[in-house]
Amino acid sequence: MCGPFPTSGVLETGGSLGFGDLDDRAKVVGPVISAQPEGIHRDAAQLSNYKDQLELLNCDLLKENLEQPRIGGNESKKTELADSTRKQRICRSRASKSETIVGTIAEGPNRREDQTSSIRMTMDRDPNSTITELLKKYEDYNLFQLTKFYQNRLEQAIEEGVDGASSLLTYERIFNGHEHRKVTELVEKGHRADSSKLLLHLVMEKGSQARRVMWESFVKMRHAVPKLDKILKEIQELGSTPFVYMNMNRDASEIPTHLKAVQQKHKDTLRRQTKTLRVNTILIKEKVKIFQLVDRYAELTVISTVRDRTLVEHELLARGRDHEEWREKHLRKELEKVRTDQLFQSNFFCRKSNSGISAVVSGVPGIGKTTMVQKIVYDWAFGKIYPHFQFVFSFKFRDLNTVNCRINLRNLILDEYPYFGNVLGEIWKNPAGLLFIFDGLDEFKDKIDFADIRRNTEPESVCTDPEFQCEVSDIVYSLIQHKLLPGCSVLVTSRPIALHLLEKAEISVWTEILGFVGDERKEYFNKFFEDQEVATAVVNYVEENKILYTMCYNPSYCWILGLSLGPFFTQRSKKQQQVPKTVTQLYSYYIYNILKNHGREIENPRDVLLKIGEMAFTGVSEKKIVFRNGDLIKYNLQSSQFLSGFLMELLERDDSAQSVVYTFPHLTIQEFVAALAQFLTPDPGDIGKLLSEAHSEEDGRFEIFLRFVAGLSSSQSAWPLERFLGPFCHQTIKRVIDWVKDKLERQSGNTMRETGKRNLLNTFHFLFESQNTALAQETVGSAKTIQFCGFRLTPIDCVVLAHVIELSNTVQHLDLEDCYIECEGLKRLIPILHRCHELRLSRNNLGDSGVKLLSAALRNPDCKIQELRLCQVGLSDSCVEDLASALSKNQSLTDLYLDSNILTDQSSPTLSSLIRSCKCLMVIELRWNKFSPNVKRLLKSLQAFRVGLIVTV
């Protein structure tokens, strides 16, 4: 065991095809856990500072080094002797200089994420440090072994500091200027993974001295790059001879001739068992669909450690791009991705014995654990992974629950794989060639306590012989602890709820499935739908919705969305025009599909849904997402097929007993059902008071609930449900609309503080969900100013804002400065921006592509924009042409602010043309850009071109 229960790391592994290990849910396509990088405002000063630091590192040598790489150079001995004194002086200068600033360059341009990072990232300056001394002792071949052994992990580790690493290698004349540019150009294009691979490839090609300098650079960078620091610490722990442990990776072992036939039969059996995937639906006629596993499986992201459980819970409650950005941020910095075929490779754990490997894969319900196991077994049976394992035996804990007597490992295997007959004795002789998989520890009826010291003192509690009769729990315990068949490997999957049982176990590898990251969602839907046009339409729709996008990190939620949205994009009829516009409408169709397929199973679905909704509302109020039998009894609910359409059953154990608990497939489904109950009750009571009290909670627990309540007041959201549940209470609908109206009127002028801005935005969301045009025009129809300066807006917030402005013809001033808006959000706003007289977008990460989008608004014949502020938005020379072209035909713009961007002399001719051609332009500010003194004078002289024109440079 390598140490205490881990807290970080990442593994890129198998996929899931639906609700993972839940029998009553579809196993559709696997998730990956990741996210879009957090929107970072890189103002011109920060970006300039970063570039200046790189130049500082290279300035002395880069020019003379352009085509003279140090490795392979043929300098004469005479020249070397003549220059030795000068070189020693330069080297001392280099070492001091590089160690001083390497912490900053390793961090790259993302300095704003941590203003104190340059202090925190003090480099390892001690030449006598343990790791430095170790590296000096390694022979060249050993260093080659070390680099090859860690190469995959190094590619991940140096992604965040690859430009800094390249600068150090260039400074030491390992890279020439051309090679350095190739590496940094990939970074500038956002291809950090490709850049790190290129760097390592170049170093490996250059030979032993290049590798040695690279590792020395890594030591200097270690505290700035957490993943790199982790690798170096592992090397330190392994000591002066790590190569013994590296060689523990086993190659394909030769199986005895007399066992080849049974191995082939075993592989054939596993292929048949794992080649297809059963996918549950919510349909009556076709409750299960069968697919080929390889056709439906999507890769998941898995991390090489298990995070703190409070972090996991916080993620469950998190939503939208923030959720995605949190994942991506941690993936970039400290969490390491691991593929399923790397689970039993020793370069992902510190292994100092040959006793076998025990690995744990954790994940929340529906994330894809069971489907991942199926894919592992499938790939092994087809010879794609784990060639060093001669036999793989896979068990589900839920099946082991049916074993009600003492049993030995031999019979446990023969019950599942009877064809092994009398050859098991031969198989036991090579335990290193065996892998045992146990899926779903959280579902096991017996408790396995690895902290129980009696197991070490009472032999009857430990199974050391595969022929010995004992409890199933003793067999599992003994395999994991290497007491039984020492040398074999074990893989256990579990939900987080049962991980505490394994804290004292001999676990070599801790991993967690994070779910879908980035494009992995697209891969899921591409495999979910046979028609790729439908898949693309669904993906585009999901990406525009904050809540839906968040849900898609989990395959089971993708399954929900696929079932709900698919029909709208599949039918080429008028129905396609009725695609849900709001999240409320989408969830209405999700519940509608359940009622359509299961409504006949119960006499009064309205009454049952009301009770479920009342329980759900209590849960939202108390921040409770798990319900027990006592809760069902309290609300007069009984377990049934109809109820299972809304609630998932989970097995929970405590120290003394086990019980079934219930949870909604997703928190947002719980919130929707809670909102729905408000419209099903015959006596609405004081619904206005209830909503006001919910709105007053500052922790956001009712935020989505309130949006759903507002949305259900809309006939578009209500009518699908009313077909099965009867009409909604008219009195409730009226009171909800009155409440939304009151909130809009109260919040419209209260945006000076962040709380006021958040409340106003939430109220806009109520308005958007209600799709009540009359209400919108009555409440915000006369608004002249909308300002969210300094408040983070997500893309779906921009959709809502555009909807509100579109319904109001009076908004003249729109202040969205420093709102973390990027191209995706700006794209949602473009259709309405031309209506505003004063538009402030400064300090958003728009970049050139964002400004090009904005040009469309400036070209609009009805454009009313008079003042446009685009300070500190990352504007460069490449987009000035588009801006000038748009303004050449614009008749409204009088004031243009482009301060603190990265414009250079290259754009001066186009800017001059812009100033001349845009005849209504009277003020243009270009301060704090990258102009030379001559160009500044030239631009300023253009003031004489038109009376009253002011050019500030």
PDB file of N, CA, C and O in Angstrom, residues 27 96 121 145 157 212 275 304 455 528 625 679-680 694 715 735 776 865:
ATOM      1  N   LYS A  27     -28.382   1.390 -19.916  1.00  0.00           N
ATOM      2  CA  LYS A  27     -26.931   1.499 -19.967  1.00  0.00           C
ATOM      3  C   LYS A  27     -26.598   1.901 -21.384  1.00  0.00           C
ATOM      4  O   LYS A  27     -26.481   1.074 -22.243  1.00  0.00           O
ATOM      5  N   SER A  96      20.724  31.251 -12.212  1.00  0.00           N
ATOM      6  CA  SER A  96      20.056  32.177 -11.313  1.00  0.00           C
ATOM      7  C   SER A  96      18.794  32.734 -11.937  1.00  0.00           C
ATOM      8  O   SER A  96      17.744  32.801 -11.322  1.00  0.00           O
ATOM      9  N   MET A 121       5.207  29.329  -5.705  1.00  0.00           N
ATOM     10  CA  MET A 121       5.936  28.425  -6.568  1.00  0.00           C
ATOM     11  C   MET A 121       7.442  28.640  -6.480  1.00  0.00           C
ATOM     12  O   MET A 121       8.151  28.646  -7.473  1.00  0.00           O
ATOM     13  N   GLN A 145      15.577   4.925 -19.461  1.00  0.00           N
ATOM     14  CA  GLN A 145      14.531   4.054 -18.914  1.00  0.00           C
ATOM     15  C   GLN A 145      13.486   4.866 -18.155  1.00  0.00           C
ATOM     16  O   GLN A 145      12.277   4.656 -18.292  1.00  0.00           O
ATOM     17  N   ALA A 157       1.706  15.777 -17.432  1.00  0.00           N
ATOM     18  CA  ALA A 157       2.202  16.605 -16.336  1.00  0.00           C
ATOM     19  C   ALA A 157       2.689  17.972 -16.796  1.00  0.00           C
ATOM     20  O   ALA A 157       2.471  18.982 -16.120  1.00  0.00           O
ATOM     21  N   ARG A 212      18.974  14.648 -19.755  1.00  0.00           N
ATOM     22  CA  ARG A 212      19.467  15.059 -18.430  1.00  0.00           C
ATOM     23  C   ARG A 212      19.090  16.519 -18.149  1.00  0.00           C
ATOM     24  O   ARG A 212      18.623  16.852 -17.055  1.00  0.00           O
ATOM     25  N   LYS A 275     -20.397  -9.019 -25.526  1.00  0.00           N
ATOM     26  CA  LYS A 275     -20.416  -8.333 -26.819  1.00  0.00           C
ATOM     27  C   LYS A 275     -21.655  -7.475 -27.026  1.00  0.00           C
ATOM     28  O   LYS A 275     -21.648  -6.555 -27.852  1.00  0.00           O
ATOM     29  N   SER A 304      -6.869   9.165 -11.257  1.00  0.00           N
ATOM     30  CA  SER A 304      -6.042   8.160 -10.597  1.00  0.00           C
ATOM     31  C   SER A 304      -6.048   8.279  -9.083  1.00  0.00           C
ATOM     32  O   SER A 304      -5.084   7.944  -8.428  1.00  0.00           O
ATOM     33  N   ARG A 455      -9.099 -10.194  12.104  1.00  0.00           N
ATOM     34  CA  ARG A 455      -8.770 -10.981  10.912  1.00  0.00           C
ATOM     35  C   ARG A 455      -7.292 -11.379  10.899  1.00  0.00           C
ATOM     36  O   ARG A 455      -6.901 -12.341  10.244  1.00  0.00           O
ATOM     37  N   PHE A 528     -25.802   7.255 -29.410  1.00  0.00           N
ATOM     38  CA  PHE A 528     -27.178   7.040 -28.943  1.00  0.00           C
ATOM     39  C   PHE A 528     -28.153   7.071 -30.120  1.00  0.00           C
ATOM     40  O   PHE A 528     -29.099   6.282 -30.193  1.00  0.00           O
ATOM     41  N   ILE A 625     -31.321  14.717  -0.545  1.00  0.00           N
ATOM     42  CA  ILE A 625     -31.479  14.059  -1.841  1.00  0.00           C
ATOM     43  C   ILE A 625     -31.651  12.551  -1.712  1.00  0.00           C
ATOM     44  O   ILE A 625     -31.879  11.870  -2.709  1.00  0.00           O
ATOM     45  N   PHE A 679     -48.860  22.808  -8.496  1.00  0.00           N
ATOM     46  CA  PHE A 679     -49.970  22.997  -9.428  1.00  0.00           C
ATOM     47  C   PHE A 679     -50.978  21.849  -9.381  1.00  0.00           C
ATOM     48  O   PHE A 679     -52.017  21.916 -10.025  1.00  0.00           O
ATOM     49  N   LEU A 680     -50.653  20.804  -8.619  1.00  0.00           N
ATOM     50  CA  LEU A 680     -51.547  19.643  -8.535  1.00  0.00           C
ATOM     51  C   LEU A 680     -52.406  19.657  -7.282  1.00  0.00           C
ATOM     52  O   LEU A 680     -53.437  18.982  -7.227  1.00  0.00           O
ATOM     53  N   ALA A 694     -39.056  31.074  -0.228  1.00  0.00           N
ATOM     54  CA  ALA A 694     -38.048  30.309  -0.970  1.00  0.00           C
ATOM     55  C   ALA A 694     -37.050  31.249  -1.633  1.00  0.00           C
ATOM     56  O   ALA A 694     -35.841  31.003  -1.635  1.00  0.00           O
ATOM     57  N   SER A 715     -48.616  27.704 -20.453  1.00  0.00           N
ATOM     58  CA  SER A 715     -49.434  26.651 -21.062  1.00  0.00           C
ATOM     59  C   SER A 715     -48.589  25.704 -21.904  1.00  0.00           C
ATOM     60  O   SER A 715     -48.892  24.520 -22.005  1.00  0.00           O
ATOM     61  N   ARG A 735     -51.592  33.248  -9.358  1.00  0.00           N
ATOM     62  CA  ARG A 735     -50.794  33.780  -8.253  1.00  0.00           C
ATOM     63  C   ARG A 735     -49.296  33.706  -8.562  1.00  0.00           C
ATOM     64  O   ARG A 735     -48.531  34.581  -8.140  1.00  0.00           O
ATOM     65  N   ALA A 776     -43.718  40.053 -19.856  1.00  0.00           N
ATOM     66  CA  ALA A 776     -42.411  40.656 -20.093  1.00  0.00           C
ATOM     67  C   ALA A 776     -42.541  42.103 -20.547  1.00  0.00           C
ATOM     68  O   ALA A 776     -41.838  42.997 -20.056  1.00  0.00           O
ATOM     69  N   ILE A 865     -26.040  51.525 -32.159  1.00  0.00           N
ATOM     70  CA  ILE A 865     -24.924  51.647 -31.211  1.00  0.00           C
ATOM     71  C   ILE A 865     -24.173  52.959 -31.461  1.00  0.00           C
ATOM     72  O   ILE A 865     -23.665  53.203 -32.557  1.00  0.00           O
TER      73      ILE A 865
END
